[in-house]
Amino acid sequence: MQTLRVNGYDMAYLEVGQGPPLVCVHGTLGDFRTWSAVMGPLAKDYRVISVSLRHFFPEHWDGLGDDYLMSQHVADVIAFIEQISERPVNLMGHSRGGHISFRVAQQRPELLRKLVLAEPGGDLDATLDPSAVPAAPSAVGARIMASAEKVKAGDIEGALQGFFDGIDGDGAWARLPAAAKQQLRDNAFTLIGQIHEGRKPFSKADAQSIKTPTLFVGGAETKGLLPAITRALAPEVPGAKTAMIAG
């Protein structure tokens, strides 16, 4: 593990391989370990740099403070990339990390060579989803709020079970292997910060503003909100491609 000083915070990361830099950004309850299963294969062609966002493992955050913000995480990733040699970089984000990567591409396209969004997370505004209700929490947002309350009450297992079973169906938490469960426990308190992180919904204008060559990646059997976001965004991002992974 290494660290870079980013906006007054020591941002931890793992780096393997040689070649063009590929920066990987994890999602909700993740950290730099999220990408462990694919870092080896990717490292055959890329210098893979997997980051842990502010307040995620290896930090053991207590949920206190006012700097767990979407804007802060976007600014941190931008500042991190600015310190990497051989720019522009390839940037890949999963779920919440996909949202962060999308905003980086909006704000600083000159830093990026290619953008990969693996089931990016967030909400859609009325320009992409006519049924969207302004300021109303999404189903995932409501799930995060309920789980965060359990974390505050000290019920970490109940919080994580409720979160995963609510998104992936009954029994999803129980099916996870022990190592994956521990990673999620290590980051449980970040659910508290996510309630007030100030994430803005995606708009059609946002999507159309992306100039970086973009690939959307999804699971063919993924349920819930994430596939809807990919279906809404992908046609609006100029020249974007989509790859669906079977099984």
PDB file of C-alpha atoms in Angstrom:
ATOM      1  CA  MET A   1       0.000   0.000   0.000  1.00  0.00           C
ATOM      2  CA  GLN A   2       1.134   3.534  -0.814  1.00  0.00           C
ATOM      3  CA  THR A   3      -0.306   6.977  -0.125  1.00  0.00           C
ATOM      4  CA  LEU A   4      -0.448  10.346  -1.851  1.00  0.00           C
ATOM      5  CA  ARG A   5      -1.175  13.586  -0.007  1.00  0.00           C
ATOM      6  CA  VAL A   6      -4.350  14.869  -1.652  1.00  0.00           C
ATOM      7  CA  ASN A   7      -6.192  17.989  -0.508  1.00  0.00           C
ATOM      8  CA  GLY A   8      -4.837  17.576   3.021  1.00  0.00           C
ATOM      9  CA  TYR A   9      -5.640  13.837   3.177  1.00  0.00           C
ATOM     10  CA  ASP A  10      -3.386  10.790   2.761  1.00  0.00           C
ATOM     11  CA  MET A  11      -5.124   8.888  -0.033  1.00  0.00           C
ATOM     12  CA  ALA A  12      -4.201   5.179   0.037  1.00  0.00           C
ATOM     13  CA  TYR A  13      -3.789   3.116  -3.107  1.00  0.00           C
ATOM     14  CA  LEU A  14      -2.413  -0.107  -4.564  1.00  0.00           C
ATOM     15  CA  GLU A  15      -0.384  -0.147  -7.771  1.00  0.00           C
ATOM     16  CA  VAL A  16       0.561  -3.139  -9.952  1.00  0.00           C
ATOM     17  CA  GLY A  17       1.690  -3.663 -13.523  1.00  0.00           C
ATOM     18  CA  GLN A  18       3.284  -1.541 -16.203  1.00  0.00           C
ATOM     19  CA  GLY A  19       1.877   0.338 -19.161  1.00  0.00           C
ATOM     20  CA  PRO A  20      -0.665   3.121 -19.572  1.00  0.00           C
ATOM     21  CA  PRO A  21      -2.087   4.160 -16.163  1.00  0.00           C
ATOM     22  CA  LEU A  22      -5.558   2.857 -15.273  1.00  0.00           C
ATOM     23  CA  VAL A  23      -7.044   4.470 -12.163  1.00  0.00           C
ATOM     24  CA  CYS A  24      -9.843   2.436 -10.521  1.00  0.00           C
ATOM     25  CA  VAL A  25     -12.440   4.002  -8.205  1.00  0.00           C
ATOM     26  CA  HIS A  26     -14.563   1.804  -5.923  1.00  0.00           C
ATOM     27  CA  GLY A  27     -18.215   2.226  -4.999  1.00  0.00           C
ATOM     28  CA  THR A  28     -20.304   2.298  -1.817  1.00  0.00           C
ATOM     29  CA  LEU A  29     -18.737   0.290   1.049  1.00  0.00           C
ATOM     30  CA  GLY A  30     -15.715  -0.545  -1.111  1.00  0.00           C
ATOM     31  CA  ASP A  31     -12.028   0.427  -1.026  1.00  0.00           C
ATOM     32  CA  PHE A  32      -8.892  -0.351  -3.009  1.00  0.00           C
ATOM     33  CA  ARG A  33      -9.489  -4.074  -2.386  1.00  0.00           C
ATOM     34  CA  THR A  34     -12.673  -3.976  -4.487  1.00  0.00           C
ATOM     35  CA  TRP A  35     -10.646  -4.529  -7.656  1.00  0.00           C
ATOM     36  CA  SER A  36      -8.466  -7.373  -6.319  1.00  0.00           C
ATOM     37  CA  ALA A  37      -9.975 -10.055  -8.571  1.00  0.00           C
ATOM     38  CA  VAL A  38      -9.236  -8.137 -11.777  1.00  0.00           C
ATOM     39  CA  MET A  39      -6.008  -6.308 -10.930  1.00  0.00           C
ATOM     40  CA  GLY A  40      -3.853  -9.254 -12.031  1.00  0.00           C
ATOM     41  CA  PRO A  41      -5.396  -9.642 -15.493  1.00  0.00           C
ATOM     42  CA  LEU A  42      -5.553  -5.877 -16.033  1.00  0.00           C
ATOM     43  CA  ALA A  43      -1.921  -5.477 -14.950  1.00  0.00           C
ATOM     44  CA  LYS A  44      -0.799  -7.474 -18.000  1.00  0.00           C
ATOM     45  CA  ASP A  45      -1.534  -4.404 -20.135  1.00  0.00           C
ATOM     46  CA  TYR A  46      -1.889  -1.494 -17.703  1.00  0.00           C
ATOM     47  CA  ARG A  47      -0.315   0.169 -14.708  1.00  0.00           C
ATOM     48  CA  VAL A  48      -3.331  -0.435 -12.472  1.00  0.00           C
ATOM     49  CA  ILE A  49      -3.828   2.077  -9.641  1.00  0.00           C
ATOM     50  CA  SER A  50      -6.662   1.194  -7.252  1.00  0.00           C
ATOM     51  CA  VAL A  51      -7.527   4.005  -4.830  1.00  0.00           C
ATOM     52  CA  SER A  52      -9.354   4.194  -1.520  1.00  0.00           C
ATOM     53  CA  LEU A  53     -11.475   7.314  -1.248  1.00  0.00           C
ATOM     54  CA  ARG A  54     -11.430   9.684   1.726  1.00  0.00           C
ATOM     55  CA  HIS A  55     -12.682   7.989   4.951  1.00  0.00           C
ATOM     56  CA  PHE A  56     -12.638   4.462   3.499  1.00  0.00           C
ATOM     57  CA  PHE A  57     -10.345   1.589   4.551  1.00  0.00           C
ATOM     58  CA  PRO A  58      -7.505   1.625   5.629  1.00  0.00           C
ATOM     59  CA  GLU A  59      -8.934   4.537   7.637  1.00  0.00           C
ATOM     60  CA  HIS A  60     -11.448   3.388  10.241  1.00  0.00           C
ATOM     61  CA  TRP A  61     -13.774   6.367  10.180  1.00  0.00           C
ATOM     62  CA  ASP A  62     -16.275   7.127  12.946  1.00  0.00           C
ATOM     63  CA  GLY A  63     -18.811   8.836  10.664  1.00  0.00           C
ATOM     64  CA  LEU A  64     -18.126  12.285  12.133  1.00  0.00           C
ATOM     65  CA  GLY A  65     -17.165  15.391  10.178  1.00  0.00           C
ATOM     66  CA  ASP A  66     -18.434  17.345   7.208  1.00  0.00           C
ATOM     67  CA  ASP A  67     -16.029  16.363   4.417  1.00  0.00           C
ATOM     68  CA  TYR A  68     -17.710  13.152   3.238  1.00  0.00           C
ATOM     69  CA  LEU A  69     -19.122  14.814   0.137  1.00  0.00           C
ATOM     70  CA  MET A  70     -19.464  13.821  -3.492  1.00  0.00           C
ATOM     71  CA  SER A  71     -17.762  17.085  -4.472  1.00  0.00           C
ATOM     72  CA  GLN A  72     -14.858  16.312  -2.111  1.00  0.00           C
ATOM     73  CA  HIS A  73     -14.357  12.828  -3.511  1.00  0.00           C
ATOM     74  CA  VAL A  74     -14.448  14.170  -7.078  1.00  0.00           C
ATOM     75  CA  ALA A  75     -11.905  16.855  -6.147  1.00  0.00           C
ATOM     76  CA  ASP A  76      -9.719  14.234  -4.452  1.00  0.00           C
ATOM     77  CA  VAL A  77      -9.683  11.955  -7.516  1.00  0.00           C
ATOM     78  CA  ILE A  78      -8.828  14.931  -9.742  1.00  0.00           C
ATOM     79  CA  ALA A  79      -5.972  15.960  -7.435  1.00  0.00           C
ATOM     80  CA  PHE A  80      -4.763  12.347  -7.265  1.00  0.00           C
ATOM     81  CA  ILE A  81      -4.671  12.044 -11.069  1.00  0.00           C
ATOM     82  CA  GLU A  82      -2.829  15.358 -11.318  1.00  0.00           C
ATOM     83  CA  GLN A  83       0.064  13.732  -9.404  1.00  0.00           C
ATOM     84  CA  ILE A  84       0.294  10.683 -11.696  1.00  0.00           C
ATOM     85  CA  SER A  85       2.932  10.660 -14.407  1.00  0.00           C
ATOM     86  CA  GLU A  86       2.037   9.692 -17.973  1.00  0.00           C
ATOM     87  CA  ARG A  87      -1.203  11.624 -18.151  1.00  0.00           C
ATOM     88  CA  PRO A  88      -3.826  11.458 -19.547  1.00  0.00           C
ATOM     89  CA  VAL A  89      -4.964   8.340 -17.675  1.00  0.00           C
ATOM     90  CA  ASN A  90      -7.664   5.766 -18.190  1.00  0.00           C
ATOM     91  CA  LEU A  91     -10.300   6.058 -15.449  1.00  0.00           C
ATOM     92  CA  MET A  92     -12.656   3.258 -14.367  1.00  0.00           C
ATOM     93  CA  GLY A  93     -15.338   3.591 -11.703  1.00  0.00           C
ATOM     94  CA  HIS A  94     -17.868   1.155 -10.265  1.00  0.00           C
ATOM     95  CA  SER A  95     -21.300   2.155  -8.871  1.00  0.00           C
ATOM     96  CA  ARG A  96     -20.736   5.268  -6.721  1.00  0.00           C
ATOM     97  CA  GLY A  97     -17.199   5.326  -8.093  1.00  0.00           C
ATOM     98  CA  GLY A  98     -18.723   5.405 -11.566  1.00  0.00           C
ATOM     99  CA  HIS A  99     -20.592   8.544 -10.572  1.00  0.00           C
ATOM    100  CA  ILE A 100     -17.363  10.096  -9.304  1.00  0.00           C
ATOM    101  CA  SER A 101     -15.539   9.143 -12.508  1.00  0.00           C
ATOM    102  CA  PHE A 102     -18.346  10.631 -14.609  1.00  0.00           C
ATOM    103  CA  ARG A 103     -18.013  13.954 -12.757  1.00  0.00           C
ATOM    104  CA  VAL A 104     -14.224  13.912 -13.187  1.00  0.00           C
ATOM    105  CA  ALA A 105     -14.733  13.495 -16.933  1.00  0.00           C
ATOM    106  CA  GLN A 106     -17.156  16.431 -16.899  1.00  0.00           C
ATOM    107  CA  GLN A 107     -14.840  18.739 -15.014  1.00  0.00           C
ATOM    108  CA  ARG A 108     -11.369  17.773 -16.247  1.00  0.00           C
ATOM    109  CA  PRO A 109     -11.572  15.884 -19.556  1.00  0.00           C
ATOM    110  CA  GLU A 110      -7.963  16.788 -20.403  1.00  0.00           C
ATOM    111  CA  LEU A 111      -6.802  14.440 -17.625  1.00  0.00           C
ATOM    112  CA  LEU A 112      -8.458  11.391 -19.201  1.00  0.00           C
ATOM    113  CA  ARG A 113      -7.696   9.156 -22.150  1.00  0.00           C
ATOM    114  CA  LYS A 114     -10.651   6.774 -21.733  1.00  0.00           C
ATOM    115  CA  LEU A 115     -13.544   6.415 -19.275  1.00  0.00           C
ATOM    116  CA  VAL A 116     -15.065   3.103 -18.128  1.00  0.00           C
ATOM    117  CA  LEU A 117     -18.303   3.256 -16.123  1.00  0.00           C
ATOM    118  CA  ALA A 118     -19.192  -0.077 -14.522  1.00  0.00           C
ATOM    119  CA  GLU A 119     -22.859   0.212 -13.549  1.00  0.00           C
ATOM    120  CA  PRO A 120     -22.545   3.855 -12.433  1.00  0.00           C
ATOM    121  CA  GLY A 121     -24.716   4.821  -9.469  1.00  0.00           C
ATOM    122  CA  GLY A 122     -26.912   7.814  -8.781  1.00  0.00           C
ATOM    123  CA  ASP A 123     -30.290   9.247  -9.655  1.00  0.00           C
ATOM    124  CA  LEU A 124     -31.736  10.510 -12.935  1.00  0.00           C
ATOM    125  CA  ASP A 125     -33.406  13.884 -13.299  1.00  0.00           C
ATOM    126  CA  ALA A 126     -36.561  14.532 -15.311  1.00  0.00           C
ATOM    127  CA  THR A 127     -34.633  15.034 -18.572  1.00  0.00           C
ATOM    128  CA  LEU A 128     -33.604  11.371 -18.438  1.00  0.00           C
ATOM    129  CA  ASP A 129     -36.504   9.940 -16.433  1.00  0.00           C
ATOM    130  CA  PRO A 130     -39.847  11.736 -16.835  1.00  0.00           C
ATOM    131  CA  SER A 131     -41.134  10.010 -13.690  1.00  0.00           C
ATOM    132  CA  ALA A 132     -38.361  11.479 -11.526  1.00  0.00           C
ATOM    133  CA  VAL A 133     -39.546  13.518  -8.542  1.00  0.00           C
ATOM    134  CA  PRO A 134     -37.155  16.365  -7.610  1.00  0.00           C
ATOM    135  CA  ALA A 135     -35.496  15.955  -4.189  1.00  0.00           C
ATOM    136  CA  ALA A 136     -37.254  12.627  -3.573  1.00  0.00           C
ATOM    137  CA  PRO A 137     -34.901   9.852  -2.359  1.00  0.00           C
ATOM    138  CA  SER A 138     -34.424   6.920  -4.703  1.00  0.00           C
ATOM    139  CA  ALA A 139     -35.015   3.352  -3.569  1.00  0.00           C
ATOM    140  CA  VAL A 140     -31.273   2.928  -3.075  1.00  0.00           C
ATOM    141  CA  GLY A 141     -31.087   6.254  -1.226  1.00  0.00           C
ATOM    142  CA  ALA A 142     -33.832   5.167   1.142  1.00  0.00           C
ATOM    143  CA  ARG A 143     -32.019   1.866   1.716  1.00  0.00           C
ATOM    144  CA  ILE A 144     -28.786   3.718   2.546  1.00  0.00           C
ATOM    145  CA  MET A 145     -30.624   5.943   5.038  1.00  0.00           C
ATOM    146  CA  ALA A 146     -32.180   2.955   6.794  1.00  0.00           C
ATOM    147  CA  SER A 147     -28.868   1.110   6.945  1.00  0.00           C
ATOM    148  CA  ALA A 148     -27.033   4.199   8.197  1.00  0.00           C
ATOM    149  CA  GLU A 149     -29.443   4.441  11.123  1.00  0.00           C
ATOM    150  CA  LYS A 150     -28.620   0.842  12.046  1.00  0.00           C
ATOM    151  CA  VAL A 151     -24.892   1.621  11.866  1.00  0.00           C
ATOM    152  CA  LYS A 152     -25.419   4.551  14.246  1.00  0.00           C
ATOM    153  CA  ALA A 153     -27.220   2.182  16.607  1.00  0.00           C
ATOM    154  CA  GLY A 154     -24.319  -0.267  16.512  1.00  0.00           C
ATOM    155  CA  ASP A 155     -26.059  -2.938  14.412  1.00  0.00           C
ATOM    156  CA  ILE A 156     -23.418  -3.320  11.698  1.00  0.00           C
ATOM    157  CA  GLU A 157     -24.521  -6.801  10.586  1.00  0.00           C
ATOM    158  CA  GLY A 158     -28.161  -5.753  10.406  1.00  0.00           C
ATOM    159  CA  ALA A 159     -27.238  -2.648   8.422  1.00  0.00           C
ATOM    160  CA  LEU A 160     -25.216  -4.543   5.848  1.00  0.00           C
ATOM    161  CA  GLN A 161     -27.729  -7.371   5.533  1.00  0.00           C
ATOM    162  CA  GLY A 162     -30.555  -4.891   5.008  1.00  0.00           C
ATOM    163  CA  PHE A 163     -28.542  -2.962   2.433  1.00  0.00           C
ATOM    164  CA  PHE A 164     -27.488  -5.968   0.359  1.00  0.00           C
ATOM    165  CA  ASP A 165     -30.696  -7.952   0.601  1.00  0.00           C
ATOM    166  CA  GLY A 166     -32.624  -4.832  -0.358  1.00  0.00           C
ATOM    167  CA  ILE A 167     -30.592  -4.335  -3.524  1.00  0.00           C
ATOM    168  CA  ASP A 168     -29.774  -7.899  -4.621  1.00  0.00           C
ATOM    169  CA  GLY A 169     -32.628  -9.885  -3.058  1.00  0.00           C
ATOM    170  CA  ASP A 170     -33.116 -11.957   0.069  1.00  0.00           C
ATOM    171  CA  GLY A 171     -30.057 -13.937   1.051  1.00  0.00           C
ATOM    172  CA  ALA A 172     -27.561 -11.752  -0.840  1.00  0.00           C
ATOM    173  CA  TRP A 173     -25.616 -10.869   2.307  1.00  0.00           C
ATOM    174  CA  ALA A 174     -25.525 -14.483   3.492  1.00  0.00           C
ATOM    175  CA  ARG A 175     -24.105 -15.628   0.140  1.00  0.00           C
ATOM    176  CA  LEU A 176     -21.114 -13.288   0.282  1.00  0.00           C
ATOM    177  CA  PRO A 177     -17.762 -14.910   1.129  1.00  0.00           C
ATOM    178  CA  ALA A 178     -16.113 -14.025   4.432  1.00  0.00           C
ATOM    179  CA  ALA A 179     -13.414 -11.774   2.924  1.00  0.00           C
ATOM    180  CA  ALA A 180     -15.983  -9.692   1.051  1.00  0.00           C
ATOM    181  CA  LYS A 181     -18.100  -9.321   4.190  1.00  0.00           C
ATOM    182  CA  GLN A 182     -15.107  -8.092   6.182  1.00  0.00           C
ATOM    183  CA  GLN A 183     -14.293  -5.464   3.579  1.00  0.00           C
ATOM    184  CA  LEU A 184     -17.846  -4.162   3.824  1.00  0.00           C
ATOM    185  CA  ARG A 185     -17.745  -4.147   7.638  1.00  0.00           C
ATOM    186  CA  ASP A 186     -14.524  -2.108   7.445  1.00  0.00           C
ATOM    187  CA  ASN A 187     -16.401   0.609   5.547  1.00  0.00           C
ATOM    188  CA  ALA A 188     -19.818   0.443   7.219  1.00  0.00           C
ATOM    189  CA  PHE A 189     -19.567   3.914   8.798  1.00  0.00           C
ATOM    190  CA  THR A 190     -19.279   5.537   5.376  1.00  0.00           C
ATOM    191  CA  LEU A 191     -23.013   4.880   4.979  1.00  0.00           C
ATOM    192  CA  ILE A 192     -23.554   7.634   7.556  1.00  0.00           C
ATOM    193  CA  GLY A 193     -21.644  10.115   5.426  1.00  0.00           C
ATOM    194  CA  GLN A 194     -23.422   9.121   2.257  1.00  0.00           C
ATOM    195  CA  ILE A 195     -26.785  10.377   3.540  1.00  0.00           C
ATOM    196  CA  HIS A 196     -25.708  14.014   3.211  1.00  0.00           C
ATOM    197  CA  GLU A 197     -23.052  13.723   0.503  1.00  0.00           C
ATOM    198  CA  GLY A 198     -24.790  16.136  -1.869  1.00  0.00           C
ATOM    199  CA  ARG A 199     -24.867  13.933  -4.943  1.00  0.00           C
ATOM    200  CA  LYS A 200     -26.627  15.602  -7.888  1.00  0.00           C
ATOM    201  CA  PRO A 201     -28.767  13.549 -10.273  1.00  0.00           C
ATOM    202  CA  PHE A 202     -27.568  12.817 -13.787  1.00  0.00           C
ATOM    203  CA  SER A 203     -29.115  14.996 -16.503  1.00  0.00           C
ATOM    204  CA  LYS A 204     -29.226  14.689 -20.280  1.00  0.00           C
ATOM    205  CA  ALA A 205     -27.035  17.795 -20.535  1.00  0.00           C
ATOM    206  CA  ASP A 206     -24.493  16.159 -18.191  1.00  0.00           C
ATOM    207  CA  ALA A 207     -24.322  13.059 -20.364  1.00  0.00           C
ATOM    208  CA  GLN A 208     -24.050  15.024 -23.589  1.00  0.00           C
ATOM    209  CA  SER A 209     -21.169  17.051 -22.142  1.00  0.00           C
ATOM    210  CA  ILE A 210     -18.858  14.016 -21.810  1.00  0.00           C
ATOM    211  CA  LYS A 211     -16.151  14.208 -24.462  1.00  0.00           C
ATOM    212  CA  THR A 212     -13.927  11.353 -23.273  1.00  0.00           C
ATOM    213  CA  PRO A 213     -14.284   8.028 -25.155  1.00  0.00           C
ATOM    214  CA  THR A 214     -16.589   6.088 -22.833  1.00  0.00           C
ATOM    215  CA  LEU A 215     -17.437   2.430 -22.254  1.00  0.00           C
ATOM    216  CA  PHE A 216     -20.368   1.389 -20.058  1.00  0.00           C
ATOM    217  CA  VAL A 217     -20.064  -2.081 -18.499  1.00  0.00           C
ATOM    218  CA  GLY A 218     -22.954  -3.949 -16.908  1.00  0.00           C
ATOM    219  CA  GLY A 219     -23.997  -7.373 -15.749  1.00  0.00           C
ATOM    220  CA  ALA A 220     -26.673  -8.945 -17.931  1.00  0.00           C
ATOM    221  CA  GLU A 221     -28.528 -10.148 -14.822  1.00  0.00           C
ATOM    222  CA  THR A 222     -28.133  -7.054 -12.615  1.00  0.00           C
ATOM    223  CA  LYS A 223     -31.443  -5.976 -11.105  1.00  0.00           C
ATOM    224  CA  GLY A 224     -32.691  -2.703  -9.688  1.00  0.00           C
ATOM    225  CA  LEU A 225     -31.747   0.896 -10.403  1.00  0.00           C
ATOM    226  CA  LEU A 226     -28.241   0.510 -11.815  1.00  0.00           C
ATOM    227  CA  PRO A 227     -29.215  -0.994 -15.198  1.00  0.00           C
ATOM    228  CA  ALA A 228     -31.780   1.792 -15.654  1.00  0.00           C
ATOM    229  CA  ILE A 229     -29.062   4.399 -15.175  1.00  0.00           C
ATOM    230  CA  THR A 230     -26.835   2.749 -17.765  1.00  0.00           C
ATOM    231  CA  ARG A 231     -29.718   2.509 -20.244  1.00  0.00           C
ATOM    232  CA  ALA A 232     -30.539   6.185 -19.757  1.00  0.00           C
ATOM    233  CA  LEU A 233     -26.995   7.564 -19.865  1.00  0.00           C
ATOM    234  CA  ALA A 234     -25.308   5.466 -22.546  1.00  0.00           C
ATOM    235  CA  PRO A 235     -27.343   6.725 -25.552  1.00  0.00           C
ATOM    236  CA  GLU A 236     -26.711  10.346 -24.530  1.00  0.00           C
ATOM    237  CA  VAL A 237     -22.920  10.192 -24.100  1.00  0.00           C
ATOM    238  CA  PRO A 238     -21.447  10.977 -27.522  1.00  0.00           C
ATOM    239  CA  GLY A 239     -19.920   7.861 -29.111  1.00  0.00           C
ATOM    240  CA  ALA A 240     -20.284   5.736 -25.980  1.00  0.00           C
ATOM    241  CA  LYS A 241     -20.194   1.944 -26.215  1.00  0.00           C
ATOM    242  CA  THR A 242     -21.812  -0.622 -23.909  1.00  0.00           C
ATOM    243  CA  ALA A 243     -20.601  -4.112 -22.951  1.00  0.00           C
ATOM    244  CA  MET A 244     -22.886  -6.478 -21.056  1.00  0.00           C
ATOM    245  CA  ILE A 245     -21.335  -9.393 -19.176  1.00  0.00           C
ATOM    246  CA  ALA A 246     -23.401 -12.577 -19.355  1.00  0.00           C
ATOM    247  CA  GLY A 247     -24.096 -14.643 -16.260  1.00  0.00           C
TER     248      GLY A 247
END
